[in-house]
Short mmCIF file of C-alpha atoms and ligand atoms in Angstrom, two decimals:
data_model
loop_
_atom_site.label_atom_id
_atom_site.label_comp_id
_atom_site.label_asym_id
_atom_site.label_seq_id
_atom_site.Cartn_x
_atom_site.Cartn_y
_atom_site.Cartn_z
CA ASP X 10 -2.68 83.79 125.73
CA GLU X 11 -2.27 85.20 129.24
CA ARG X 12 -5.78 84.43 130.48
CA GLU X 13 -6.21 82.13 133.48
CA VAL X 14 -5.88 78.39 133.20
CA HIS X 15 -6.19 75.88 136.04
CA PRO X 16 -2.98 75.85 138.17
CA SER X 17 -2.27 72.24 137.26
CA VAL X 18 -2.41 73.16 133.55
CA ALA X 19 0.11 75.97 134.15
CA GLU X 20 2.28 73.69 136.26
CA THR X 21 2.20 70.82 133.76
CA ALA X 22 3.05 73.20 130.92
CA GLU X 23 6.01 74.49 132.91
CA ASP X 24 7.21 70.97 133.75
CA ILE X 25 7.02 69.91 130.09
CA ALA X 26 8.93 73.00 128.96
CA GLU X 27 11.60 72.44 131.65
CA MET X 28 11.72 68.67 130.89
CA GLU X 29 10.72 67.69 134.42
CA ILE X 30 8.11 65.78 132.44
CA ARG X 31 9.77 64.38 129.29
CA GLY X 32 9.48 61.65 126.67
CA ALA X 33 6.66 61.67 124.14
CA ALA X 34 4.29 59.20 125.82
CA THR X 35 4.79 60.66 129.31
CA ILE X 36 4.13 64.18 127.99
CA ALA X 37 0.85 63.01 126.43
CA ASP X 38 -0.21 61.27 129.63
CA ALA X 39 0.50 64.41 131.71
CA ALA X 40 -1.29 66.69 129.24
CA THR X 41 -4.52 64.69 129.52
CA ARG X 42 -4.27 64.74 133.34
CA ALA X 43 -4.01 68.52 133.19
CA LEU X 44 -7.02 68.83 130.85
CA GLU X 45 -8.95 66.57 133.20
CA ALA X 46 -8.09 68.82 136.18
CA GLN X 47 -9.19 71.86 134.16
CA ALA X 48 -12.51 70.20 133.30
CA ALA X 49 -13.15 68.95 136.84
CA ALA X 50 -12.50 72.35 138.45
CA SER X 51 -14.26 74.48 135.84
CA GLU X 52 -16.69 77.07 137.20
CA ALA X 53 -17.94 77.95 133.72
CA GLN X 54 -21.58 79.03 133.68
CA THR X 55 -22.27 78.25 130.02
CA PRO X 56 -21.22 75.47 127.63
CA GLU X 57 -19.50 78.08 125.46
CA ALA X 58 -17.44 79.32 128.42
CA PHE X 59 -16.46 75.75 129.32
CA GLU X 60 -15.36 74.98 125.75
CA SER X 61 -13.38 78.17 125.50
CA GLU X 62 -11.62 77.38 128.82
CA ILE X 63 -10.65 73.88 127.77
CA ARG X 64 -9.39 75.05 124.38
CA ARG X 65 -7.29 77.69 126.15
CA ALA X 66 -5.83 75.01 128.45
CA ALA X 67 -4.99 72.88 125.39
CA ARG X 68 -3.23 75.80 123.73
CA ARG X 69 -1.19 76.47 126.87
CA LEU X 70 -0.06 72.83 126.96
CA LEU X 71 0.75 72.89 123.25
CA ASP X 72 2.87 75.99 123.63
CA THR X 73 5.65 74.11 125.45
CA ARG X 74 7.70 71.83 123.18
CA PRO X 75 6.96 71.57 119.45
CA THR X 76 8.30 68.20 118.31
CA ALA X 77 6.50 65.29 120.00
CA VAL X 78 3.21 64.80 118.12
CA SER X 79 1.86 62.73 120.99
CA LEU X 80 1.10 66.07 122.68
CA PRO X 81 -1.29 67.47 120.01
CA ASN X 82 -2.63 63.95 119.39
CA SER X 83 -3.55 63.57 123.08
CA LEU X 84 -5.24 66.99 123.18
CA ARG X 85 -7.10 66.25 119.94
CA TYR X 86 -8.31 62.95 121.40
CA VAL X 87 -9.79 64.62 124.50
CA LEU X 88 -11.20 67.69 122.75
CA ARG X 89 -12.95 65.62 120.06
CA ARG X 90 -14.71 63.68 122.82
CA THR X 91 -15.74 66.76 124.79
CA GLU X 92 -19.37 67.16 123.81
CA GLY X 93 -22.80 67.85 125.28
CA GLU X 94 -25.47 70.50 125.70
CA THR X 95 -24.67 71.41 129.32
CA VAL X 96 -21.56 72.26 131.33
CA ASP X 97 -21.95 69.02 133.30
CA ALA X 98 -22.20 66.91 130.16
CA LEU X 99 -19.15 68.62 128.70
CA ARG X 100 -17.23 68.15 131.93
CA GLU X 101 -18.06 64.46 132.18
CA SER X 102 -17.20 63.74 128.56
CA ALA X 103 -13.87 65.60 128.85
CA ILE X 104 -12.93 63.65 131.97
CA ALA X 105 -14.01 60.35 130.41
CA GLY X 106 -12.08 61.16 127.22
CA ALA X 107 -8.91 61.92 129.18
CA GLN X 108 -9.15 58.70 131.17
CA GLU X 109 -9.89 56.68 128.04
CA PHE X 110 -6.84 58.17 126.32
CA ARG X 111 -4.57 57.06 129.16
CA ASP X 112 -6.07 53.56 129.18
CA CYS X 113 -5.37 53.34 125.43
CA LEU X 114 -1.82 54.60 125.98
CA ASP X 115 -1.14 51.94 128.61
CA SER X 116 -2.63 49.06 126.68
CA ALA X 117 -0.94 50.17 123.43
CA GLN X 118 2.40 50.20 125.19
CA ALA X 119 1.86 46.71 126.59
CA ASP X 120 0.82 45.34 123.16
CA LEU X 121 3.76 47.06 121.48
CA GLY X 122 6.12 45.64 124.09
CA ALA X 123 5.00 42.08 123.36
CA ILE X 124 5.57 42.59 119.63
CA GLY X 125 8.98 44.23 120.09
CA ALA X 126 10.04 41.43 122.43
CA ASN X 127 9.44 38.87 119.67
CA ARG X 128 12.34 40.42 117.74
CA LEU X 129 14.72 39.68 120.62
CA ARG X 130 16.38 36.29 121.16
CA ASP X 131 17.73 34.94 124.40
CA GLY X 132 21.24 36.35 124.89
CA ASP X 133 20.91 39.29 122.46
CA THR X 134 22.60 42.62 123.09
CA VAL X 135 20.69 45.82 122.38
CA LEU X 136 22.14 49.30 121.87
CA PHE X 137 20.03 52.17 123.27
CA HIS X 138 19.88 55.91 122.62
CA CYS X 139 18.05 58.36 124.92
CA ASN X 140 15.19 57.05 127.07
CA SER X 141 11.94 55.72 125.66
CA THR X 142 9.07 54.12 127.58
CA ASP X 143 8.00 52.34 124.35
CA VAL X 144 11.47 50.80 124.03
CA MET X 145 11.52 49.84 127.70
CA ALA X 146 8.16 48.07 127.25
CA CYS X 147 9.85 45.77 124.67
CA ILE X 148 12.74 44.98 126.98
CA ARG X 149 10.42 44.40 129.96
CA ALA X 150 8.32 41.97 127.90
CA ALA X 151 11.45 40.12 126.73
CA ARG X 152 12.63 39.81 130.33
CA GLU X 153 9.18 38.53 131.37
CA GLN X 154 9.56 35.87 128.66
CA GLY X 155 12.73 34.82 130.50
CA LYS X 156 15.15 36.08 127.83
CA SER X 157 18.49 37.34 129.02
CA ILE X 158 19.39 40.65 127.36
CA GLY X 159 22.62 42.66 127.34
CA ALA X 160 22.61 46.45 127.00
CA ILE X 161 24.92 49.10 125.60
CA VAL X 162 23.59 52.53 126.54
CA LYS X 163 24.61 55.77 124.85
CA GLU X 164 24.98 58.63 127.31
CA THR X 165 22.88 60.94 125.05
CA ARG X 166 24.34 64.40 125.40
CA PRO X 167 23.48 67.03 126.39
CA ARG X 168 20.75 65.91 128.85
CA ARG X 169 22.10 62.38 129.47
CA GLN X 170 18.78 60.55 129.28
CA GLY X 171 20.97 57.43 128.86
CA HIS X 172 21.40 57.49 132.64
CA ILE X 173 17.63 57.02 133.06
CA THR X 174 17.69 54.12 130.60
CA ALA X 175 20.65 52.54 132.42
CA LYS X 176 18.80 52.71 135.74
CA GLN X 177 15.60 51.26 134.28
CA LEU X 178 17.54 48.42 132.65
CA ARG X 179 19.28 47.65 135.95
CA ASP X 180 15.85 47.47 137.60
CA LEU X 181 15.06 44.72 135.04
CA ASP X 182 18.33 42.94 135.96
CA VAL X 183 19.87 43.73 132.58
CA PRO X 184 23.67 44.17 132.66
CA VAL X 185 24.52 47.63 131.30
CA THR X 186 27.58 49.09 129.58
CA LEU X 187 27.38 52.90 129.46
CA ILE X 188 29.32 54.63 126.65
CA VAL X 189 29.77 58.20 125.39
CA ASP X 190 27.85 58.99 122.22
CA GLY X 191 30.95 59.03 120.05
CA ALA X 192 31.72 55.38 120.95
CA ALA X 193 28.54 54.03 119.35
CA GLY X 194 30.29 53.02 116.09
CA ARG X 195 32.80 50.89 117.95
CA TYR X 196 30.20 49.23 120.17
CA LEU X 197 27.77 48.49 117.33
CA ASP X 198 30.02 45.50 116.61
CA ASP X 199 28.79 44.00 119.89
CA ALA X 200 25.09 44.81 119.33
CA ASP X 201 22.46 42.57 117.71
CA HIS X 202 19.87 45.38 117.49
CA VAL X 203 19.48 49.10 117.97
CA PHE X 204 16.20 50.06 119.68
CA VAL X 205 15.05 53.69 119.77
CA GLY X 206 11.76 55.47 120.43
CA ALA X 207 10.09 58.25 118.44
CA ASP X 208 8.66 61.68 119.09
CA SER X 209 6.96 61.79 115.70
CA VAL X 210 6.66 59.51 112.69
CA THR X 211 5.89 61.23 109.39
CA ALA X 212 3.79 60.03 106.45
CA ASP X 213 6.88 59.02 104.45
CA GLY X 214 8.11 56.82 107.32
CA SER X 215 10.77 59.20 108.63
CA VAL X 216 11.33 59.02 112.37
CA VAL X 217 11.85 62.14 114.46
CA ASN X 218 13.69 61.25 117.67
CA LYS X 219 16.44 62.47 120.02
CA ILE X 220 19.35 64.20 118.30
CA GLY X 221 21.93 61.59 117.30
CA THR X 222 19.39 58.98 116.19
CA ARG X 223 20.10 59.63 112.51
CA GLN X 224 23.86 59.24 112.90
CA LEU X 225 23.32 56.04 114.85
CA ALA X 226 20.93 54.68 112.19
CA VAL X 227 23.37 55.38 109.35
CA THR X 228 26.19 53.62 111.21
CA ALA X 229 23.91 50.70 112.10
CA ARG X 230 22.93 50.31 108.43
CA GLU X 231 26.62 50.21 107.47
CA ARG X 232 27.06 47.24 109.86
CA ASP X 233 23.68 45.65 108.95
CA THR X 234 22.61 45.92 112.58
CA PRO X 235 18.78 46.09 112.61
CA MET X 236 17.46 49.53 113.55
CA VAL X 237 14.13 49.16 115.32
CA VAL X 238 11.85 52.05 116.25
CA ALA X 239 9.34 51.37 119.04
CA ALA X 240 6.52 53.86 118.57
CA GLN X 241 2.89 53.45 119.51
CA THR X 242 0.46 54.96 117.00
CA VAL X 243 0.02 58.13 119.08
CA LYS X 244 3.46 59.03 117.63
CA LEU X 245 2.08 59.12 114.06
CA ASP X 246 1.76 62.71 112.86
CA PRO X 247 -1.43 63.06 110.78
CA THR X 248 -0.59 66.62 109.69
CA THR X 249 2.26 65.22 107.59
CA LEU X 250 -0.36 63.53 105.36
CA THR X 251 -1.10 67.00 103.99
CA GLY X 252 2.48 68.11 103.62
CA GLN X 253 3.17 69.74 106.99
CA THR X 254 6.67 69.30 108.37
CA VAL X 255 7.70 68.55 111.95
CA GLU X 256 9.29 71.41 113.85
CA ILE X 257 12.59 70.47 115.48
CA GLU X 258 12.90 72.05 118.91
CA MET X 259 16.00 74.20 119.46
CA ARG X 260 16.90 74.30 123.16
CA ASP X 261 19.01 76.63 125.25
CA GLU X 262 22.75 76.69 124.50
CA HIS X 263 23.57 76.38 128.20
CA GLU X 264 22.64 72.70 128.03
CA VAL X 265 25.70 72.34 125.76
CA ILE X 266 28.26 74.72 127.22
CA GLU X 267 28.59 76.66 130.47
CA ARG X 268 28.60 80.43 130.33
CA ALA X 269 32.19 80.74 131.61
CA GLU X 270 33.52 78.16 129.15
CA ARG X 271 31.81 79.95 126.31
CA GLU X 272 33.24 83.33 127.31
CA GLU X 273 36.71 81.79 127.52
CA ILE X 274 36.45 80.61 123.88
CA GLY X 275 35.31 83.92 122.45
CA THR X 276 32.59 84.68 119.94
CA ILE X 277 31.08 81.45 118.65
CA THR X 278 27.65 80.18 117.69
CA VAL X 279 26.24 77.33 119.79
CA GLU X 280 23.28 75.35 118.52
CA ASN X 281 21.28 72.77 120.46
CA PRO X 282 18.66 70.97 118.36
CA ALA X 283 16.85 68.45 120.57
CA PHE X 284 15.77 66.08 117.77
CA ASP X 285 16.69 64.91 114.28
CA VAL X 286 15.01 63.13 111.38
CA THR X 287 16.01 59.63 110.30
CA PRO X 288 14.85 58.78 106.77
CA PRO X 289 12.99 55.48 106.27
CA ARG X 290 15.88 53.86 104.32
CA TYR X 291 17.89 53.54 107.55
CA ILE X 292 15.07 51.96 109.56
CA ASP X 293 14.28 48.24 109.53
CA ALA X 294 10.97 48.26 111.37
CA ILE X 295 8.57 50.50 113.22
CA VAL X 296 7.02 48.48 116.03
CA THR X 297 3.55 49.69 117.01
CA GLU X 298 0.69 48.18 119.04
CA ARG X 299 -0.86 47.25 115.69
CA GLY X 300 2.11 45.15 114.60
CA GLN X 301 5.48 45.94 113.07
CA PHE X 302 5.67 47.88 109.82
CA PRO X 303 8.34 48.64 107.25
CA PRO X 304 8.62 52.43 107.59
CA GLU X 305 7.44 53.06 104.01
CA SER X 306 4.08 51.42 104.75
CA ILE X 307 3.27 53.44 107.86
CA VAL X 308 1.27 55.92 105.77
CA PHE X 309 -1.52 53.34 105.35
CA LEU X 310 -1.85 52.90 109.11
CA MET X 311 -1.81 56.67 109.51
CA ARG X 312 -4.68 57.11 107.04
CA GLU X 313 -6.67 54.34 108.69
CA LEU X 314 -6.29 55.77 112.20
CA PHE X 315 -6.43 59.52 111.58
CA GLY X 316 -7.99 60.07 108.15
CA GLU X 317 -7.61 63.56 106.80
CA GLN X 318 -7.40 66.14 109.55
CA ALA X 319 -9.32 69.38 109.16
CA ARG X 320 -9.35 72.26 111.61
CA GLN X 321 -7.58 71.64 114.93
CA PRO X 322 -10.01 71.38 117.86
CA TRP X 323 -8.12 73.86 120.07
CA GLU X 324 -8.61 76.73 117.61
CA GLU X 325 -11.11 79.32 118.83
C1 LIG E 19 12.84 61.87 124.41
C2 LIG E 19 12.96 61.02 123.18
C3 LIG E 19 12.33 59.65 123.24
C4 LIG E 19 10.91 59.74 122.65
C5 LIG E 19 10.12 58.46 122.89
O1 LIG E 19 13.34 63.18 124.23
O2 LIG E 19 13.51 61.40 122.17
O3 LIG E 19 13.06 58.74 122.47
O4 LIG E 19 10.22 60.81 123.24
O5 LIG E 19 9.86 58.26 124.26
P1 LIG E 19 13.26 64.22 125.46
P2 LIG E 19 8.58 57.41 124.74
O6 LIG E 19 14.02 63.60 126.59
O7 LIG E 19 13.92 65.46 124.92
O8 LIG E 19 11.81 64.44 125.79
O9 LIG E 19 8.73 56.06 124.10
O10 LIG E 19 8.69 57.36 126.24
O11 LIG E 19 7.37 58.11 124.26
#
């Protein structure tokens, strides 16, 4: 859809696609800011024109990265609240919906953090993969409770989001040991817990998260190290209730190998999936703002919060 959207919608979409804005919760937050800018600046003359503009903006934002369900969930939240008989009423309800979504996101993360922190004892060591604001909320809450926490941080190739996690942990005065991804098995012996985030949680309790999560979960199960997923309910994918599957984003091969290196090797295939799926049997708990759940029971929470989803609100 090449028609005009507000510049901040185009810019946000670009930043999400390029991963300047990344992580499921942060993407959702940014998407609602962009919809809000679109609504505030709209010059639509009729309610129909306004609605068609805002749906177009939503589709542009959706057409960036396919895996994190927090993105469609955030757009659905705002679009379902955009109602009224006049352009002004539509505008105000869209802006209010976007602001309300972000308030919910913030308070959910704080509530989730307090619950996740209860799993941690003073002196525990946690192993981290990628960078998750939901996970960091748990560690921040544990630190605020005065618990001392140790950290082993996986680098997380190819984009090295582990560096972001390491920095954020240092800001919380947590001592950090950074390791390459392949060293996780060895260092699991020193870890009391594995904490990871989620991009999507499916109806059967599978967790879609950064590539490498599944391998880590299987190894953690072999050592009986608890595998904890910190995921606020905006990560629950309601379309999986009706049998839809989550699309795993495939990213550019140049994140994995430089052009010159590749040419030196000769003709090979390079694949770069950004996410993988960890089945519920390898997960001990999904920590949400509504409490912690065994993964197999998450479907009941999903039904309660989302019900059955019909037509998507951004469709024309
Ligand atoms: C980020 C990632 C994070 C989840 C959860 O992948 O897999 O674990 O998005 O993050 P990418 P949060 O860097 O490719 O976006 O808890 O902040 O929502």
